[in-house]
Short mmCIF file of C-alpha atoms in Angstrom, two decimals:
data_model
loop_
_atom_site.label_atom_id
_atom_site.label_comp_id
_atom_site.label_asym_id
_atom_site.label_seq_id
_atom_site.Cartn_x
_atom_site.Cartn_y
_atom_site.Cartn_z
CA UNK A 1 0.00 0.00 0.00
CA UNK A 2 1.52 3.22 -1.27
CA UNK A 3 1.60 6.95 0.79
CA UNK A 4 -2.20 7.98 0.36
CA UNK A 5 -4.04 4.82 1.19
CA UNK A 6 -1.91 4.62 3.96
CA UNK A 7 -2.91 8.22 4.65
CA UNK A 8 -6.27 8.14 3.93
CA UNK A 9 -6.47 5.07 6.57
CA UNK A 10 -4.71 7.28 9.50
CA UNK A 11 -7.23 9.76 9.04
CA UNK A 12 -10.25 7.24 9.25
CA UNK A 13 -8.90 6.09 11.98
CA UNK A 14 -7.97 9.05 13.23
CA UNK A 15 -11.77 10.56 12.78
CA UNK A 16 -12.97 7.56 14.83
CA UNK A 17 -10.42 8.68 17.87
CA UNK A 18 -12.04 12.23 17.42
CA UNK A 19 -15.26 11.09 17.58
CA UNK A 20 -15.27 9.28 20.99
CA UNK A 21 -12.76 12.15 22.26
CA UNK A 22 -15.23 14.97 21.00
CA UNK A 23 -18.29 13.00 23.31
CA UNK A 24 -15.86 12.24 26.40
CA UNK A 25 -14.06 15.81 26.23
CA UNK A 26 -17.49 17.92 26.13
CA UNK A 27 -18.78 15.78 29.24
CA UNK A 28 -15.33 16.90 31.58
CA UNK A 29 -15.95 20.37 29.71
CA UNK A 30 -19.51 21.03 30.56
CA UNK A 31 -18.44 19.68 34.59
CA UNK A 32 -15.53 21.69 34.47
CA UNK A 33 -16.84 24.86 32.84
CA UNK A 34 -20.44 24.96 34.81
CA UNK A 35 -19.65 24.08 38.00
CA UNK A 36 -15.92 25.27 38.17
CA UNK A 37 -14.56 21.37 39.37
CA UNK A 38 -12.15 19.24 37.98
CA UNK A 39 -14.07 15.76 37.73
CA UNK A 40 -11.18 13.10 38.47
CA UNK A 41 -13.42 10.21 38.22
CA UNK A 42 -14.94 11.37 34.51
CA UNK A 43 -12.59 8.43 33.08
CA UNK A 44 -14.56 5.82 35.62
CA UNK A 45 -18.12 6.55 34.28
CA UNK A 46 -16.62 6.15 30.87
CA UNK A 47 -15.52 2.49 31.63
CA UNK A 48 -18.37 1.69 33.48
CA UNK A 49 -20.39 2.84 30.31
CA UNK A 50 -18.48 0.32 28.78
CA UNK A 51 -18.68 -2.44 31.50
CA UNK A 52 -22.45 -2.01 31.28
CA UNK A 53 -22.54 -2.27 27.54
CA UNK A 54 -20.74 -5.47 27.68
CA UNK A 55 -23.63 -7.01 30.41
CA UNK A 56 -26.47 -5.45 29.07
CA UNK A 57 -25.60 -6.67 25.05
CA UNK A 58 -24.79 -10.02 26.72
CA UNK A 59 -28.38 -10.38 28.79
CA UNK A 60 -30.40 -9.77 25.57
CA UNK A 61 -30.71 -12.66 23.24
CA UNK A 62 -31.55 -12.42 19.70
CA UNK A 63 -29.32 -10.08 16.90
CA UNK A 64 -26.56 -8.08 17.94
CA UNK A 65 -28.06 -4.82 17.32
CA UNK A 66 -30.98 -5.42 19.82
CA UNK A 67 -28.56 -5.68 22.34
CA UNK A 68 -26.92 -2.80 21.13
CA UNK A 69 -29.79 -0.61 20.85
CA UNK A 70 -30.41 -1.40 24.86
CA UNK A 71 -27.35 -0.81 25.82
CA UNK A 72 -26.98 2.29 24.15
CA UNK A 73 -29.69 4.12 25.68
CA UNK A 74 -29.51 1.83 29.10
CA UNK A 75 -25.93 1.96 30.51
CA UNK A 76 -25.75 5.67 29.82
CA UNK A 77 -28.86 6.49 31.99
CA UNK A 78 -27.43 4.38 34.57
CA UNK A 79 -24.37 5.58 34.67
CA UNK A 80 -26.28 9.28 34.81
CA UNK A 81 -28.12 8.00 37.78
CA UNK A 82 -24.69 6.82 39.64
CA UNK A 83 -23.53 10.62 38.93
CA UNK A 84 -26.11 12.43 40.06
CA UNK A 85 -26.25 10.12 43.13
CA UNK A 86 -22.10 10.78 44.01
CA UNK A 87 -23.36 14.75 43.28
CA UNK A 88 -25.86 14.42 45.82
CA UNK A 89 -24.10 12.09 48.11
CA UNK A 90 -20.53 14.15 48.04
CA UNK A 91 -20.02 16.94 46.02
CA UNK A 92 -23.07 18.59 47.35
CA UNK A 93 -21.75 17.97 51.01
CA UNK A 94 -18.40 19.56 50.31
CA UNK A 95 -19.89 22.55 48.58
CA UNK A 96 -18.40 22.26 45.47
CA UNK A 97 -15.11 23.16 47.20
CA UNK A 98 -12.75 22.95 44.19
CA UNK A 99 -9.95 21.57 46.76
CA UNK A 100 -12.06 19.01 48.31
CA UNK A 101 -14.33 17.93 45.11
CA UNK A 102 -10.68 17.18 43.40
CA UNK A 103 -9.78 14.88 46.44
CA UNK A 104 -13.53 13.38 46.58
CA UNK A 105 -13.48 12.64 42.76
CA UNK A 106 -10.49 10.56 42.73
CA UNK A 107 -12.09 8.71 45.70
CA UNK A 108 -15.14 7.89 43.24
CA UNK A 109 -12.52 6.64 40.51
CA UNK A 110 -10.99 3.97 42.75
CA UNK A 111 -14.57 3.12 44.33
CA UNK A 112 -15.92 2.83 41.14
CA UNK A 113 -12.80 1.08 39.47
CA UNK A 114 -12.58 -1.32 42.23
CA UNK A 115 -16.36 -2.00 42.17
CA UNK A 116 -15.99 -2.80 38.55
CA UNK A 117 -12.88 -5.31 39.47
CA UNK A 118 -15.08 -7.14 41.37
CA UNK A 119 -18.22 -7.69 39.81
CA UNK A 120 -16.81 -7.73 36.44
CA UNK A 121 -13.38 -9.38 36.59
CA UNK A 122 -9.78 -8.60 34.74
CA UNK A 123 -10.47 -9.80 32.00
CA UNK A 124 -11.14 -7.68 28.54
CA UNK A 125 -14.23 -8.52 27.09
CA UNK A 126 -15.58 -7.82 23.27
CA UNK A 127 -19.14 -6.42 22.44
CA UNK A 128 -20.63 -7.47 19.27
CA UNK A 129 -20.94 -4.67 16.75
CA UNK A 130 -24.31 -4.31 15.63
CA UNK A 131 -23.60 -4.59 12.38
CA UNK A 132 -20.42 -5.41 10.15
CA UNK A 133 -20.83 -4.37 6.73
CA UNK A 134 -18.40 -2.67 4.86
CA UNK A 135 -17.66 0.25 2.66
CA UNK A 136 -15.46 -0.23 -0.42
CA UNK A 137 -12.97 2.40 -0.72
CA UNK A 138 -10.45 2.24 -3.99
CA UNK A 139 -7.72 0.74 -1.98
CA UNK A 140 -9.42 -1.10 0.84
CA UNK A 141 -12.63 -1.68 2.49
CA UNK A 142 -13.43 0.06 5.35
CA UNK A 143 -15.56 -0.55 8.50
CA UNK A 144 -19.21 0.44 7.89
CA UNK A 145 -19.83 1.25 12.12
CA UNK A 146 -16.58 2.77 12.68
CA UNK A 147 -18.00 5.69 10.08
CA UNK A 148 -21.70 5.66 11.90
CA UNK A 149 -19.78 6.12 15.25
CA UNK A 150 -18.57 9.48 13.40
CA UNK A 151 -22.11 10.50 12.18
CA UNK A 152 -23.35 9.55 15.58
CA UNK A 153 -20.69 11.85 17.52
CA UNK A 154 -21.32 14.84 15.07
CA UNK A 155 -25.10 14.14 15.60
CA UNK A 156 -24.91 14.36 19.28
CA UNK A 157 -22.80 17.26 19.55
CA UNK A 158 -25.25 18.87 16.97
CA UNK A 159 -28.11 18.12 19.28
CA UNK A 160 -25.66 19.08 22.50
CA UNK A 161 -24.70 22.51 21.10
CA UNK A 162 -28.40 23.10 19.90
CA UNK A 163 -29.69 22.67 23.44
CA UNK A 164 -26.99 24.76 24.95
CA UNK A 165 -27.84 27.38 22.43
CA UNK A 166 -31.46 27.19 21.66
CA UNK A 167 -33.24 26.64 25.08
CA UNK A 168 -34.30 27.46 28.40
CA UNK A 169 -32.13 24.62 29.75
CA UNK A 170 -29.22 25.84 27.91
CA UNK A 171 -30.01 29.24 29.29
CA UNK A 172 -29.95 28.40 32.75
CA UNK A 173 -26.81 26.14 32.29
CA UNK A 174 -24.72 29.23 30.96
CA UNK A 175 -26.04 32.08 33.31
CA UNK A 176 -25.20 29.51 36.15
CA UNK A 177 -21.71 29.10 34.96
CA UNK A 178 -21.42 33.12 34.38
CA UNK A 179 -22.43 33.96 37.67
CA UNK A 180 -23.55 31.30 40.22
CA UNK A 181 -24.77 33.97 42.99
CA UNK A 182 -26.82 35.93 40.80
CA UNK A 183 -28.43 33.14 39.22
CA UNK A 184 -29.36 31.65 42.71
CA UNK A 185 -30.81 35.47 43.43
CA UNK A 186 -33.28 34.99 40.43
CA UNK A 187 -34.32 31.52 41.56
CA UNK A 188 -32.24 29.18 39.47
CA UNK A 189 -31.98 26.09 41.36
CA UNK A 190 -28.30 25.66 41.32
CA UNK A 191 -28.08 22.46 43.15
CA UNK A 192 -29.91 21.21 40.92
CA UNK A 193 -28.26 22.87 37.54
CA UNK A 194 -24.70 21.21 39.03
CA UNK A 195 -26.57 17.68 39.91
CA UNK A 196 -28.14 17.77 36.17
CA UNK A 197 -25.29 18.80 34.41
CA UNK A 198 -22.90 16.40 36.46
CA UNK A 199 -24.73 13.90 34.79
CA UNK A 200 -24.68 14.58 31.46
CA UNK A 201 -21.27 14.87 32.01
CA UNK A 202 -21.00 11.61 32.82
CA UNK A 203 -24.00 10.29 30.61
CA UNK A 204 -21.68 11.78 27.57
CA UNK A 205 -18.69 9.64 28.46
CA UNK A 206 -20.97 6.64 28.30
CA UNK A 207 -22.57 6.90 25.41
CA UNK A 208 -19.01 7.70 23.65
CA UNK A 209 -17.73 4.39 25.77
CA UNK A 210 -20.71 1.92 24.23
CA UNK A 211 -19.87 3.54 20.74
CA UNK A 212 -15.75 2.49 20.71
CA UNK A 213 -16.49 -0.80 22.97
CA UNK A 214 -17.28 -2.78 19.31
CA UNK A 215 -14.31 -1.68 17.98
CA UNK A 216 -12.21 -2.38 21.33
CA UNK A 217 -13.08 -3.76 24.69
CA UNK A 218 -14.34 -3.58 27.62
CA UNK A 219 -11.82 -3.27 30.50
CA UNK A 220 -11.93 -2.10 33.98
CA UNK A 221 -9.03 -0.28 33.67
CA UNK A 222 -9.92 1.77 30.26
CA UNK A 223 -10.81 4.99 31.77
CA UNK A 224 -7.49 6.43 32.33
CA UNK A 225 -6.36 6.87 28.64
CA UNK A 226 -9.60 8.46 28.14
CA UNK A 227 -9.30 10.86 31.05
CA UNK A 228 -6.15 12.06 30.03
CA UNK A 229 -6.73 12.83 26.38
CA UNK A 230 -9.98 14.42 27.82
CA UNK A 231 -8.21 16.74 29.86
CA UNK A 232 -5.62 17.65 26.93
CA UNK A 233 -8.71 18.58 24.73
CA UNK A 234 -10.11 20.57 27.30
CA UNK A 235 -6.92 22.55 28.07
CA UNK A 236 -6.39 23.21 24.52
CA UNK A 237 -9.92 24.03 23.13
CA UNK A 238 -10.86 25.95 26.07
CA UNK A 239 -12.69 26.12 29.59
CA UNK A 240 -16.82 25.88 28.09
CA UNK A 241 -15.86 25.97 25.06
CA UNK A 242 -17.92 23.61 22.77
CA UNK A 243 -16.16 24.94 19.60
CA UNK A 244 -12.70 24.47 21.33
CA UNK A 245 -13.45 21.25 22.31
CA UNK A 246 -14.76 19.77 19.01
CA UNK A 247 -11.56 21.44 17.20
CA UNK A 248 -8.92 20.47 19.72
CA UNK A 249 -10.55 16.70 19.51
CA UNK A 250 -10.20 16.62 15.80
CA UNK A 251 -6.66 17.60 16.24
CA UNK A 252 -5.55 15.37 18.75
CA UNK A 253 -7.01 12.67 17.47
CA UNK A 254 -5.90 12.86 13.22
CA UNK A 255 -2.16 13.74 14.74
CA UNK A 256 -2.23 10.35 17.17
CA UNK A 257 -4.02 8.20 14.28
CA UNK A 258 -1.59 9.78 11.71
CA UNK A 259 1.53 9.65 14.00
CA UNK A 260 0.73 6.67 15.45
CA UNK A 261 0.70 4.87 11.78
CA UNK A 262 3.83 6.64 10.57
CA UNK A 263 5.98 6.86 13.51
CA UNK A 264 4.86 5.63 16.90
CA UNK A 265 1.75 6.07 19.35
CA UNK A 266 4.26 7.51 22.02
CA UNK A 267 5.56 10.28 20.17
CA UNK A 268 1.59 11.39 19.43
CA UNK A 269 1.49 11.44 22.99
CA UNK A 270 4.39 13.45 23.09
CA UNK A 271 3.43 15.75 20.60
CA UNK A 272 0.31 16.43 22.57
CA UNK A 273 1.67 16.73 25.78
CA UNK A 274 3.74 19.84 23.90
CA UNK A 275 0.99 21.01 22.27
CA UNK A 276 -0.87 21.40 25.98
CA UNK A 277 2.84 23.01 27.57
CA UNK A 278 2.77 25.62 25.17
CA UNK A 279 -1.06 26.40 25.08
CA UNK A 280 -0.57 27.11 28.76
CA UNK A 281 2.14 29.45 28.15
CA UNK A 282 0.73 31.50 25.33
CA UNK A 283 -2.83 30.87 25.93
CA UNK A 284 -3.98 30.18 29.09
CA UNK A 285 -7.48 30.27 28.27
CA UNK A 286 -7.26 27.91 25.50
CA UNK A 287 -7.68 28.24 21.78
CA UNK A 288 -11.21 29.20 21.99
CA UNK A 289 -11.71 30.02 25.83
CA UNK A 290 -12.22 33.31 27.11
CA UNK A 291 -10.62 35.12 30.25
CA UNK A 292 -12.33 34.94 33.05
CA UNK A 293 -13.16 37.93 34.88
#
């Protein structure tokens, strides 16, 4: 295979990487941007989306994409209701204490990560895709679900951007991350803004875990890869930003598919980790974040 097929399969692959980042990275964003805390344990609900995928796909009999479908719209809502019940249960009780809500979190990802050990094992366990056709391409064939897991990000983050923008929920989101005293003055429920959005954080993570889990596994210890590319995206794109994040996820993930094929996977993590060093010298705020006053 010459230069450009090889290309033109980074770049695939590379969109697929994106993809899941984009979902993942705009959960931590939303968390981190709304309620000013850095969610440790955001890596966690994305393996237990995955973990839950794997035993709800494996409960239904019948064609793969049943069990799909169910676990698509199942494990995320669970994994929402294990967030909002950690809000309620810790964060709450700490105040949202940026200090003590970092030290809490990374309580939640050993809890969670040990809870996962022991009910679900070591071992790394497939999910069935729900479908396997492929898409001829001049030099190769291509997955057919690796390229709906694309449409399917972009679709979400559509809808995700549209409800931030376009409603009264998105309105109440943003004036509580503007100005959390003023918004409680005008009777915004802010308890219940951070306990909402907490869990779409985490519901996001999910859904982009039960997308990649065909194409890899599930593992108890596949949040951490996750969490840290998460962060990176978040850092560069910007603090809220939903534009920053969807930009700095396409970036990070066609240089580590591209780099990764051509050189090695390390030195795409390298490159990022760079990348991050210098946006926090020259840019603080991130490519598309804003100062805050």
């Amino acid at each position: 295979m010459h230069f450009g097929p090889h290309l033109l399969l980074a770049a695939l692959e590379g969109l697929v990487t994106s993809a899941v980042l984009a979902l993942t990275a705009l959960g931590l964003s939303l968390v981190f941007g709304v309620m000013r805390i850095v969610n440790v344990a955001h890596g966690e609900f994305f393996m237990l989306g995955a973990v839950l995928a794997w035993a709800i796909s494996t409960a239904i009999a019948g064609h793969p994409a049943i069990g799909f479908v169910a676990a698509l719209v199942v494990a995320p809502l669970l994994v929402g209701l294990v967030a909002f019940l950690a809000e309620w249960l810790v964060l709450r009780r700490l105040n949202y204490n940026p200090e003590s809500t970092i030290v809490a979190t990374i309580g939640m990802l050993y809890i969670i990560q040990q809870l996962a050990l022991t009910f679900y094992g070591p071992e790394a366990r497939p999910v069935e895709p729900p479908f396997s056709y492929r898409i001829l391409l001049p030099w190769f064939g291509y997955s057919g679900y690796k390229l709906s897991v694309v449409a399917a990000s972009a679709i979400l983050l559509v809808l995700t951007w549209l409800v931030l923008t376009r409603t009264r929920v998105g309105l109440i989101m943003r004036a509580t991350q503007y100005d959390r005293e003023t918004a409680q003055a005008f009777g915004i429920p802010v308890e219940r803004v951070y306990a909402g959005v907490f869990a779409i954080g985490a519901m996001l993570a999910a859904i982009a875990a039960v997308l990649i889990v065909p194409i890899s596994q599930a593992h108890y210890l596949m949040g951490q890869d996750p969490l840290l590319l998460s962060f990176i995206v978040v850092i560069i794109g910007g603090l809220g930003s939903l534009r920053g994040t969807v930009v700095a996820a396409i970036l990070i993930g066609l240089s580590d598919g591209i780099i990764s094929v051509f050189f090695s996977p390390t030195l795409a993590k390298i490159i990022a980790t760079l990348v991050v060093a210098l946006v926090l010298v020259f840019r603080p705020q991130g490519l598309f974040g804003t100062t805050q006053r």
